[in-house]
XYZ file of C-alpha atoms in Angstrom:
751
model
C 77.152 101.268 119.757
C 77.679 100.593 123.427
C 75.806 97.761 125.192
C 74.074 96.482 122.030
C 73.037 93.267 123.783
C 71.286 94.821 126.790
C 67.521 94.305 126.190
C 66.543 96.105 129.394
C 68.375 99.263 128.341
C 66.993 99.031 124.801
C 63.469 98.891 126.215
C 64.124 101.830 128.528
C 65.317 103.985 125.605
C 61.938 103.710 123.852
C 59.765 103.667 126.990
C 57.073 106.305 127.411
C 58.212 107.125 130.930
C 61.972 107.474 131.192
C 64.097 108.107 134.273
C 67.479 109.427 133.090
C 70.596 109.053 135.228
C 73.888 110.951 135.373
C 77.151 110.321 137.193
C 79.789 113.071 137.031
C 83.085 112.362 138.779
C 86.248 114.478 138.983
C 89.547 113.220 140.362
C 90.628 116.471 142.003
C 93.345 114.649 143.976
C 94.681 113.045 140.775
C 95.248 109.724 142.515
C 92.927 107.622 140.296
C 90.651 106.977 143.309
C 88.095 109.788 142.806
C 87.996 110.026 146.605
C 88.197 113.804 147.097
C 85.289 115.260 149.078
C 84.088 117.046 145.924
C 84.740 114.209 143.458
C 81.134 113.046 143.060
C 79.089 115.900 141.589
C 76.206 113.774 140.309
C 73.524 115.162 142.619
C 74.177 118.804 141.702
C 74.202 118.389 137.905
C 71.617 120.748 136.434
C 72.685 120.286 132.813
C 75.573 118.486 131.172
C 76.313 118.350 127.450
C 78.873 116.352 125.493
C 79.655 117.322 121.909
C 81.555 115.180 119.426
C 82.114 115.905 115.753
C 84.390 114.723 112.964
C 86.277 117.614 111.395
C 88.857 117.720 108.625
C 90.008 119.310 105.378
C 87.501 117.771 102.965
C 83.977 119.029 102.247
C 81.486 118.287 105.004
C 79.885 115.611 102.855
C 83.073 113.540 103.108
C 83.464 113.422 106.870
C 82.320 109.828 107.204
C 85.887 108.669 107.845
C 88.198 111.647 107.622
C 89.880 114.068 109.967
C 89.803 113.980 113.735
C 87.171 113.934 116.415
C 87.396 116.281 119.364
C 84.995 115.943 122.265
C 84.087 118.579 124.831
C 81.928 118.617 127.933
C 80.082 121.464 129.613
C 78.334 120.927 132.934
C 76.323 123.393 135.009
C 76.130 122.594 138.710
C 73.629 124.057 141.134
C 72.163 123.290 144.547
C 73.633 121.684 147.618
C 74.892 118.149 148.072
C 73.524 116.333 151.108
C 76.939 116.027 152.736
C 78.013 119.676 152.232
C 77.560 122.601 154.662
C 77.214 125.089 151.763
C 75.854 125.207 148.241
C 78.060 124.051 145.385
C 79.152 127.583 144.423
C 80.527 128.173 147.918
C 82.157 124.732 147.971
C 84.054 125.542 144.766
C 85.248 128.928 145.961
C 88.975 128.757 146.706
C 88.657 131.758 149.038
C 86.095 130.594 151.568
C 86.965 129.421 155.038
C 87.845 125.750 154.926
C 88.103 125.680 151.118
C 88.906 122.171 149.938
C 89.668 122.971 146.307
C 92.381 125.490 145.461
C 92.366 127.327 142.132
C 95.399 125.411 140.818
C 93.660 122.105 141.507
C 90.536 122.976 139.513
C 92.085 122.651 136.041
C 93.627 119.637 134.327
C 91.875 117.209 136.658
C 90.649 113.836 135.298
C 86.878 113.785 134.731
C 84.372 111.115 133.694
C 80.686 111.290 132.788
C 78.273 108.369 132.669
C 74.702 108.739 131.421
C 71.933 106.191 131.386
C 68.416 105.211 132.313
C 66.585 103.318 134.977
C 65.535 99.977 133.488
C 63.407 97.069 134.636
C 66.679 95.374 135.589
C 67.948 98.350 137.561
C 70.072 101.403 136.717
C 72.151 101.271 133.523
C 74.931 103.830 133.074
C 77.282 104.069 130.090
C 80.475 106.104 129.830
C 79.991 109.218 127.680
C 83.155 111.191 128.294
C 86.676 110.808 129.667
C 88.912 113.848 129.775
C 90.296 116.624 131.947
C 88.880 119.873 133.276
C 89.773 122.910 131.219
C 87.836 125.739 132.885
C 85.873 126.137 136.119
C 83.671 129.229 136.562
C 81.823 130.104 139.764
C 78.858 132.497 139.447
C 78.097 134.128 142.776
C 74.843 135.731 141.583
C 73.266 132.555 140.178
C 75.019 130.282 142.684
C 76.156 127.992 139.867
C 79.407 126.359 138.832
C 80.233 125.721 135.177
C 82.812 123.027 134.434
C 84.274 122.668 130.943
C 86.423 119.706 129.941
C 88.220 118.375 126.867
C 89.021 114.828 125.825
C 92.562 113.343 126.131
C 93.687 114.865 122.825
C 94.317 117.980 124.893
C 97.100 116.108 126.680
C 98.848 114.850 123.529
C 101.137 117.854 123.510
C 104.559 116.370 124.235
C 107.386 117.262 121.854
C 108.175 114.449 119.440
C 111.091 113.855 117.076
C 110.793 111.189 114.397
C 113.817 108.977 113.686
C 116.004 109.604 110.669
C 115.530 107.159 107.845
C 114.129 106.248 104.459
C 114.419 103.585 101.805
C 117.778 103.562 100.052
C 117.550 105.280 96.696
C 119.188 102.384 94.839
C 116.652 99.860 96.160
C 113.696 102.158 95.482
C 114.689 102.847 91.871
C 115.527 99.271 90.869
C 112.406 97.312 91.776
C 113.309 94.500 89.382
C 116.367 93.584 91.448
C 115.351 94.872 94.892
C 111.975 93.244 95.469
C 111.892 93.919 99.218
C 110.198 97.243 100.013
C 111.516 99.296 102.943
C 108.469 101.383 103.828
C 106.433 102.747 106.726
C 102.713 102.577 107.469
C 100.675 105.315 109.123
C 100.109 102.909 112.022
C 103.815 103.038 112.907
C 103.888 106.844 112.992
C 100.762 107.116 115.147
C 102.004 104.424 117.527
C 105.442 106.048 117.812
C 103.895 109.369 118.832
C 101.451 107.743 121.250
C 104.314 105.919 122.964
C 106.039 109.253 123.525
C 102.907 110.298 125.405
C 102.513 107.183 127.540
C 99.833 105.420 125.448
C 100.869 101.896 124.507
C 99.108 99.719 121.961
C 101.821 97.112 122.630
C 104.092 96.480 125.639
C 105.824 99.642 126.884
C 109.607 99.882 127.169
C 110.931 98.422 130.377
C 112.802 100.585 132.878
C 116.382 100.707 131.655
C 115.413 100.023 128.029
C 118.366 100.721 125.729
C 116.870 99.572 122.414
C 113.385 98.750 121.117
C 111.634 98.164 117.801
C 107.866 97.637 117.698
C 107.721 96.625 113.989
C 104.183 98.082 113.800
C 104.406 98.867 110.103
C 107.980 100.137 110.039
C 111.447 98.783 110.815
C 112.682 101.795 112.747
C 113.839 101.731 116.369
C 111.405 103.130 118.871
C 114.416 103.501 121.163
C 117.765 103.628 119.375
C 119.220 105.335 116.313
C 121.494 104.979 113.254
C 119.122 102.498 111.642
C 119.855 100.812 108.326
C 118.386 97.973 106.296
C 121.403 95.745 105.818
C 119.498 93.319 103.630
C 115.946 92.493 102.645
C 114.984 89.471 100.574
C 111.705 88.189 99.125
C 110.957 85.388 96.708
C 108.131 87.359 95.076
C 106.790 90.897 95.243
C 103.388 89.576 96.372
C 104.747 88.645 99.816
C 103.942 91.458 102.287
C 106.678 93.015 104.415
C 104.270 93.255 107.364
C 101.509 90.983 108.648
C 98.977 91.115 111.464
C 100.585 90.536 114.845
C 99.328 90.146 118.371
C 99.490 93.933 118.668
C 99.018 95.765 115.381
C 101.385 94.993 112.520
C 104.458 92.773 112.757
C 107.535 92.364 110.569
C 107.059 89.389 108.280
C 109.504 86.502 108.084
C 109.561 82.933 106.839
C 110.555 80.865 103.821
C 109.595 83.630 101.372
C 110.900 86.719 103.172
C 113.509 87.920 105.648
C 115.186 91.183 106.581
C 118.231 92.228 108.590
C 118.059 95.604 110.318
C 120.970 97.248 112.117
C 120.881 100.119 114.612
C 122.477 101.390 117.832
C 121.417 101.450 121.453
C 120.293 104.733 122.999
C 121.794 106.467 126.015
C 124.331 103.798 126.927
C 126.263 100.974 125.330
C 125.495 97.282 125.504
C 127.475 96.934 128.711
C 127.733 93.160 128.772
C 130.302 92.096 131.361
C 130.012 95.220 133.490
C 129.712 94.161 137.108
C 126.157 94.400 138.400
C 124.661 94.874 134.913
C 122.384 92.310 133.308
C 120.186 92.461 130.232
C 116.689 91.283 129.434
C 115.563 90.592 125.858
C 111.824 90.559 125.077
C 109.951 89.881 121.840
C 106.813 88.357 120.338
C 107.234 85.777 117.602
C 104.858 83.719 115.494
C 106.292 80.214 115.649
C 105.354 76.600 116.248
C 106.715 73.098 116.321
C 107.588 73.305 112.629
C 109.193 76.456 111.199
C 110.660 77.211 107.790
C 113.207 79.954 107.109
C 114.340 81.900 104.079
C 117.514 80.439 102.498
C 119.490 83.425 103.842
C 118.179 83.005 107.387
C 119.519 80.642 110.053
C 116.892 81.241 112.734
C 118.655 84.142 114.426
C 116.149 86.630 115.875
C 118.083 89.378 117.627
C 121.768 90.092 118.294
C 123.325 92.716 120.556
C 127.027 93.527 120.696
C 129.318 95.594 122.879
C 130.898 96.846 119.647
C 130.120 95.326 116.241
C 127.914 92.260 115.962
C 130.044 89.078 115.550
C 132.952 91.229 114.333
C 134.354 92.862 117.458
C 133.761 92.623 121.178
C 131.101 90.358 122.693
C 127.720 89.472 121.193
C 124.600 87.918 122.700
C 122.202 86.400 120.189
C 118.866 84.590 120.418
C 117.793 81.952 117.914
C 114.943 79.579 117.147
C 115.244 76.246 115.361
C 113.005 74.716 112.739
C 111.461 72.526 115.467
C 110.698 75.464 117.791
C 113.700 75.160 120.125
C 114.785 78.529 121.523
C 118.433 79.074 122.384
C 120.955 81.809 123.078
C 124.656 82.115 122.403
C 127.446 84.296 123.738
C 130.193 85.009 121.201
C 133.348 87.097 121.115
C 135.938 88.189 118.565
C 139.616 88.280 119.553
C 140.269 90.625 116.604
C 138.166 92.257 113.931
C 139.635 89.891 111.338
C 138.788 86.648 113.121
C 135.701 84.475 113.096
C 133.524 84.754 116.197
C 134.167 82.270 118.980
C 131.198 80.720 120.791
C 131.807 81.113 124.528
C 128.496 79.663 125.714
C 125.288 78.135 124.367
C 122.155 78.323 126.518
C 119.209 76.126 125.478
C 115.759 77.539 126.105
C 112.163 76.304 126.082
C 110.556 74.767 123.018
C 107.515 76.187 121.236
C 105.035 73.461 120.348
C 101.847 73.148 118.332
C 100.730 75.064 115.263
C 102.308 78.412 114.472
C 100.930 81.110 116.747
C 102.044 84.242 118.542
C 104.195 83.702 121.623
C 105.827 86.027 124.123
C 109.506 85.236 124.760
C 111.965 86.658 127.268
C 115.652 85.989 127.964
C 117.659 87.403 130.864
C 121.448 87.198 131.081
C 124.231 88.591 133.242
C 127.971 87.872 132.965
C 130.039 87.125 136.061
C 133.356 88.392 134.742
C 135.249 87.390 137.872
C 134.253 83.722 137.674
C 133.809 83.483 133.873
C 130.202 82.347 133.839
C 126.767 83.585 132.796
C 123.509 83.402 134.724
C 120.436 83.094 132.503
C 116.690 82.615 132.698
C 113.947 82.291 130.073
C 110.225 82.804 129.947
C 107.823 81.514 127.316
C 104.327 83.011 127.476
C 104.968 84.033 131.074
C 106.191 80.623 132.274
C 109.711 81.116 133.638
C 112.515 78.592 133.752
C 114.933 78.254 136.647
C 118.102 80.350 136.628
C 120.922 78.416 134.942
C 124.676 78.904 135.405
C 126.838 78.268 132.319
C 130.651 78.605 131.994
C 131.600 81.387 129.568
C 135.156 82.574 129.014
C 134.543 85.736 127.014
C 138.025 86.886 126.029
C 137.058 90.133 124.304
C 134.785 92.785 125.774
C 135.810 95.622 123.475
C 133.062 98.185 123.771
C 131.774 101.309 122.089
C 129.764 104.103 123.668
C 126.673 102.694 121.944
C 125.922 99.039 121.398
C 125.171 97.504 118.028
C 121.881 95.615 117.524
C 120.690 93.453 114.639
C 117.071 92.375 114.181
C 116.680 89.315 111.958
C 113.129 88.579 110.817
C 113.488 84.827 110.366
C 109.791 84.519 111.343
C 107.075 87.124 111.979
C 108.264 89.196 114.936
C 107.292 92.335 116.843
C 107.660 94.179 120.155
C 111.410 93.578 120.412
C 113.321 95.324 123.184
C 116.518 95.114 125.222
C 116.808 96.599 128.696
C 119.394 96.672 131.439
C 118.156 94.564 134.351
C 120.198 93.262 137.263
C 117.587 90.522 137.756
C 114.566 89.202 135.839
C 111.918 91.943 136.064
C 108.833 91.659 138.230
C 105.764 90.558 136.292
C 107.951 89.228 133.509
C 105.788 87.762 130.773
C 102.463 89.119 132.033
C 100.412 89.987 128.904
C 100.075 93.674 128.096
C 96.577 95.157 127.943
C 96.486 97.294 124.819
C 95.622 100.977 125.341
C 94.829 101.940 121.732
C 93.178 100.586 118.587
C 95.147 101.325 115.421
C 94.094 100.216 111.953
C 96.562 99.385 109.228
C 96.755 102.656 107.337
C 95.959 103.055 103.671
C 99.160 105.072 103.253
C 102.655 103.609 102.985
C 105.639 105.953 103.106
C 109.157 105.523 101.763
C 110.617 107.287 104.792
C 109.944 109.529 107.756
C 109.583 113.316 107.465
C 112.243 115.425 109.145
C 110.208 116.322 112.236
C 112.090 117.573 115.299
C 110.468 118.674 118.561
C 106.959 118.988 117.100
C 103.638 118.942 118.953
C 102.452 115.329 119.247
C 98.798 115.918 118.354
C 99.855 117.989 115.336
C 102.087 115.169 114.063
C 99.336 112.570 114.483
C 96.794 114.730 112.660
C 99.249 115.414 109.820
C 100.106 111.729 109.371
C 96.457 110.667 109.364
C 95.361 113.599 107.181
C 97.767 112.370 104.482
C 95.430 109.413 103.991
C 92.190 111.065 105.168
C 91.648 108.623 107.991
C 90.114 109.337 111.378
C 91.676 109.720 114.821
C 89.637 110.085 117.982
C 89.413 109.268 121.657
C 86.431 107.139 122.618
C 84.042 107.812 125.472
C 86.363 105.746 127.677
C 89.402 107.816 126.713
C 90.811 105.110 124.456
C 92.679 106.273 121.344
C 91.460 104.984 117.984
C 92.844 105.360 114.450
C 90.456 104.266 111.693
C 91.554 103.968 108.072
C 89.329 105.040 105.169
C 89.429 101.621 103.568
C 87.510 100.054 106.436
C 84.139 98.642 105.323
C 81.126 100.584 106.657
C 79.394 98.807 109.536
C 75.797 97.602 109.572
C 73.110 99.841 111.121
C 72.960 99.603 114.906
C 69.419 100.907 115.428
C 66.326 102.315 113.747
C 65.049 105.786 114.567
C 61.341 106.053 113.798
C 59.418 109.298 113.425
C 56.616 108.089 115.660
C 59.012 107.192 118.484
C 62.277 109.119 118.423
C 62.303 111.649 115.640
C 61.407 115.230 116.489
C 62.406 116.929 113.235
C 63.994 115.964 109.945
C 65.658 118.395 107.532
C 67.382 116.818 104.527
C 70.010 118.846 102.642
C 71.608 117.839 99.347
C 74.227 120.147 97.841
C 76.363 120.184 94.727
C 79.045 122.029 96.693
C 80.455 118.773 98.029
C 80.831 117.086 94.635
C 84.411 116.606 93.412
C 85.076 114.360 90.437
C 88.717 115.182 89.767
C 91.321 114.718 92.490
C 94.770 116.209 92.017
C 97.512 115.190 94.407
C 101.290 115.255 94.601
C 103.685 112.728 96.043
C 107.402 113.113 96.628
C 109.406 109.963 97.372
C 111.603 110.459 100.435
C 114.833 108.508 100.063
C 118.184 107.919 101.700
C 120.794 109.120 99.234
C 124.226 107.731 98.524
C 127.039 109.002 100.699
C 127.318 112.789 100.839
C 129.142 115.325 102.997
C 127.070 116.080 106.119
C 129.675 118.101 108.038
C 132.449 120.392 106.837
C 134.764 122.440 109.013
C 133.918 126.104 108.479
C 137.281 127.633 109.416
C 140.839 126.335 109.300
C 141.436 126.678 113.034
C 138.203 125.462 114.653
C 139.593 121.965 115.255
C 143.097 123.036 116.291
C 144.469 120.708 118.949
C 147.344 121.640 121.208
C 150.581 119.755 121.668
C 150.263 116.539 123.683
C 146.543 117.155 123.971
C 143.216 115.381 123.326
C 139.989 117.122 122.348
C 136.505 115.641 122.722
C 134.088 117.351 120.352
C 130.409 117.056 119.487
C 129.971 118.439 115.989
C 126.425 119.306 114.842
C 125.709 117.939 111.380
C 124.437 120.109 108.554
C 121.470 117.720 108.351
C 120.383 114.753 110.447
C 121.738 111.630 108.790
C 123.008 108.127 109.341
C 126.779 108.499 109.488
C 129.539 106.728 107.651
C 132.151 106.088 110.341
C 134.949 105.975 107.770
C 137.354 108.843 108.470
C 140.581 108.696 106.459
C 143.754 110.761 106.536
C 144.560 112.349 103.167
C 147.563 114.162 101.804
C 147.233 117.692 100.506
C 147.434 116.383 96.964
C 144.697 113.808 97.560
C 142.287 116.137 99.356
C 140.579 117.821 96.370
C 139.315 114.442 95.107
C 138.828 112.671 98.450
C 135.771 110.440 98.125
C 135.360 109.421 101.764
C 135.106 111.359 104.964
C 138.475 112.417 106.265
C 140.976 115.186 106.842
C 144.361 116.700 106.123
C 146.434 117.407 109.239
C 149.250 119.936 109.341
C 151.529 121.622 111.838
C 149.527 124.637 113.015
C 152.722 126.719 113.260
C 154.417 125.845 109.959
C 151.720 124.349 107.719
C 153.818 121.250 107.091
C 151.927 117.984 106.687
C 151.801 115.714 109.723
C 151.882 111.976 109.057
C 152.178 110.448 112.516
C 151.207 110.711 116.186
C 147.675 111.936 115.412
C 144.531 109.848 115.810
C 141.019 110.971 114.935
C 138.035 108.778 115.809
C 134.442 109.320 114.786
C 131.598 108.160 117.013
C 127.828 108.289 116.868
C 125.538 110.546 118.880
C 121.951 109.652 119.792
C 119.466 111.129 117.357
C 121.721 111.202 114.278
C 122.030 114.998 114.532
C 125.678 115.251 115.577
C 128.981 113.393 115.473
C 131.330 112.644 118.362
C 134.931 113.311 117.360
C 138.015 112.612 119.460
C 141.292 114.186 118.307
C 144.483 112.996 120.019
C 147.743 114.812 119.271
C 150.896 113.136 120.607
C 153.163 115.621 118.844
C 155.056 118.391 120.617
C 153.446 121.026 118.404
C 149.810 122.033 117.774
C 147.992 120.578 114.780
C 145.456 121.982 112.364
C 143.098 120.473 109.795
C 143.710 122.540 106.699
C 144.894 122.454 103.118
C 146.561 125.781 102.578
C 144.060 128.496 103.461
C 141.052 126.155 103.314
C 139.672 123.935 106.102
C 140.208 120.221 105.439
C 137.920 118.125 107.608
C 134.682 116.512 106.463
C 132.279 113.815 107.588
C 130.138 111.867 105.183
C 126.780 110.268 105.807
C 123.593 109.193 104.114
C 121.210 112.168 104.072
C 117.474 111.726 103.565
C 115.820 114.115 101.115
C 112.668 114.352 98.994
C 112.393 113.929 95.260
C 110.677 116.794 93.427
C 106.879 116.475 93.863
C 105.097 114.588 91.106
C 101.479 115.643 90.326
C 98.753 113.140 89.436
C 95.053 113.625 88.647
C 92.340 110.990 88.999
C 88.943 111.541 87.325
C 85.518 109.979 87.710
C 84.421 110.382 84.085
C 80.763 109.542 84.727
C 80.485 112.171 87.450
C 82.336 114.743 85.348
C 79.914 114.167 82.477
C 76.904 114.475 84.775
C 77.919 117.393 87.011
C 80.754 119.052 85.102
C 84.400 118.917 86.076
C 84.823 119.809 89.732
C 88.405 119.613 91.001
C 89.712 119.007 94.503
C 93.415 119.750 94.908
C 94.606 117.735 97.893
C 97.040 119.690 100.091
C 100.663 118.590 99.930
C 101.848 116.377 102.757
C 105.266 115.407 104.056
C 103.770 111.968 104.689
C 102.738 111.273 101.076
C 105.636 109.558 99.261
C 104.671 106.421 97.404
C 102.746 106.794 94.123
C 100.650 103.642 94.520
C 99.702 104.436 98.118
C 98.925 108.062 97.258
C 96.731 106.913 94.367
C 94.850 104.517 96.673
C 94.106 107.380 99.051
C 92.979 109.694 96.251
C 90.770 106.991 94.715
C 89.072 106.435 98.066
C 88.387 110.155 98.436
C 87.125 110.369 94.852
C 84.670 107.519 95.429
C 83.123 109.462 98.324
C 82.915 112.819 96.565
C 81.919 111.955 92.997
C 78.179 112.223 93.710
C 76.045 114.464 95.885
C 75.571 113.074 99.359
C 72.559 114.204 101.389
C 73.334 115.370 104.905
C 70.815 115.339 107.736
C 72.035 118.077 110.036
C 71.344 118.581 113.728
C 68.368 116.213 114.056
C 66.795 116.307 117.533
C 66.013 112.806 118.771
C 65.246 111.147 122.055
C 68.550 110.549 123.816
C 70.100 107.103 123.579
C 73.292 106.678 125.652
C 74.273 103.692 123.522
C 74.746 105.591 120.232
C 78.313 106.643 119.382
C 80.041 108.808 116.808
C 80.519 106.785 113.623
C 77.569 104.482 114.282
C 75.317 103.734 111.328
C 71.619 104.259 112.006
C 68.464 103.866 109.932
C 65.734 106.525 109.858
C 62.107 105.855 108.987
C 59.647 108.702 108.466
C 56.563 107.064 106.860
C 54.411 110.196 106.692
C 57.272 112.564 105.933
C 60.417 111.755 103.941
C 59.793 108.039 103.823
C 62.729 105.718 104.197
C 64.539 103.775 105.217
C 67.358 106.332 105.223
C 70.715 104.938 106.342
C 73.482 107.233 107.512
C 76.568 107.521 109.687
C 76.676 109.743 112.744
C 79.303 112.415 112.040
C 78.302 114.799 114.831
C 76.624 114.113 118.155
C 75.430 116.499 120.856
C 74.122 114.667 123.915
C 72.528 116.538 126.819
C 71.162 115.590 130.207
C 69.157 118.116 132.192
C 66.828 118.093 135.154
C 64.120 119.752 133.037
C 64.330 117.977 129.640
C 65.888 114.644 130.521
C 68.240 112.901 128.083
C 68.274 114.242 124.500
C 70.467 113.872 121.410
C 71.074 115.976 118.316
C 72.584 113.986 115.445
C 74.166 114.939 112.130
C 74.170 112.109 109.611
C 75.986 111.519 106.359
C 73.587 109.326 104.408
C 74.322 106.409 102.152
C 72.848 106.162 98.654
C 69.502 104.317 98.573
C 69.825 100.578 98.075
């Protein structure tokens, strides 16, 4: 309920004489100022109606928390505004002399509607709708304009591709040895899609962001690729992998749990040492003056390398000590076989007090000409001065994509790395969250193979797998609500002698289901398998004294194994790793020298970058006799065969007979325990008949929202109290009938 603590508005709702108010604004100029000459249409509103309803795949009796809510608005405009030379129909015509609103401008324009009442304390207006115009119709005969609008779900249409990844099969099968669970919550999927559409529950990626991981229920890069769980350790299975953070879920860390996640930067490498290029690291961490780490953790939080972390090239890492001291180090490796050399240590601010969430930032740039680094920190928005530190980094070996490790020594979230020549403006200013996302009931073992799909479709599919609810509020704010959330207390009482115009109670056996059948299919990353094979013997032919740069599409998106070995013809039939046989393209003789083949990664894990250099004076071919001999191995992600399970409410089956609901299969339903939790929640709702009060006309109350719980009393009719949740709401304002509501309620069993 909106404005529950406004006594003046509450009194106006039940007053005998009501003066309803409406404010309809359209941002035709799309500049967020609503300053166009036709933006304020309030005085010409004849009728305006907003409809909201929860819809989904289950029987209507189960739509308390299930499916998605779509809102629509229809407004009829008539008359003439005081400031206009013509009536509203003429003003909307794009063909009249001096037209101010062209046809192209009339659709997809931001629109808001506020409804309210005049109270003893003055006018009170509450937001009822935020969306965009869909259709504008001008009726010359009736001199009216009809405006139709939809909520922001209409704009969630960007193409989205989920990252590649899943729990390793060996860790999933052997739970006795591998206690740590690599899994993904529905919250992570919803947040990932929202971020692709410019809606940010947590801080958005900075300009120039090359890598980011939100940790909102999954350890997958939001920006980046080639992700792997290098290690995950817990002292007991009861310790959760994720905990509540400042924004949604956060990766857990501490004395009982830690994880080490590796992945690659996106778009560019970690170009540390490139003139004019600096980097800014941002993250949120739960820490204090006293911190304890897992035995395998040393306080490292994040590491980024030009090549391979602490093994090759240069690495920048950020750490925290047990007493809350932040610090950074610059390291380099002269060779891949040496131990890393510390080139510089940069102390940072100290976190004090009890453990709490803190925002941390670190900016660094390397002056390669004068062998020094410039650095600056911020802690909770308080910046330090820029510090100059000598740093003789003797190895800057780089790859086309940088290597990043996230170490969860403590609870951490919202980690990102961006290129920044200087500390960014507004660095450390807290982010105002733009969405409310519950922790989902469903946990997945991996991410479905979704490429270029419609964003709204992906969100609905992910949430439907656990029968939760997604909706945009009256203010246009996105909300994901999980089924497991406890029902709220009633927000108001509707009495027959005050509000209630009609009451029609319907109870049906059609909605009863006492057996739920569902299937889950664990999605897992398999052991190394061939993900690319040359199709013909000559497709990779490389001319004499020539170099070829190839992008080879993989048979299936997968994390790659970068091992690529040269085999002899005799070894090839049993070659266990990725590799090739190279021969003289003219004679077929094996070639054992002057050929190099390197395998690189490509953003998105859908292709491989291969460079073939031939220093011989003859062309080369990758073949073994008449067969092609070039293959790349990786770690493909596939589904196990689906496993069916049936849950039964025996008491309901005995009372009403067996009534089965077969839940549709879902690419987001992987884990047996999570799938059973979802099915049990659905079964609890459907095992008994639930009365539905449909389309009840009541006096309009601009405070009531979809999902609110209300109590009905009808002393001379059906009695009461009857408590139910609003699952459909049609609110109208008109010059003739004032403010009215029509509610559909899903009732609760009598106390």
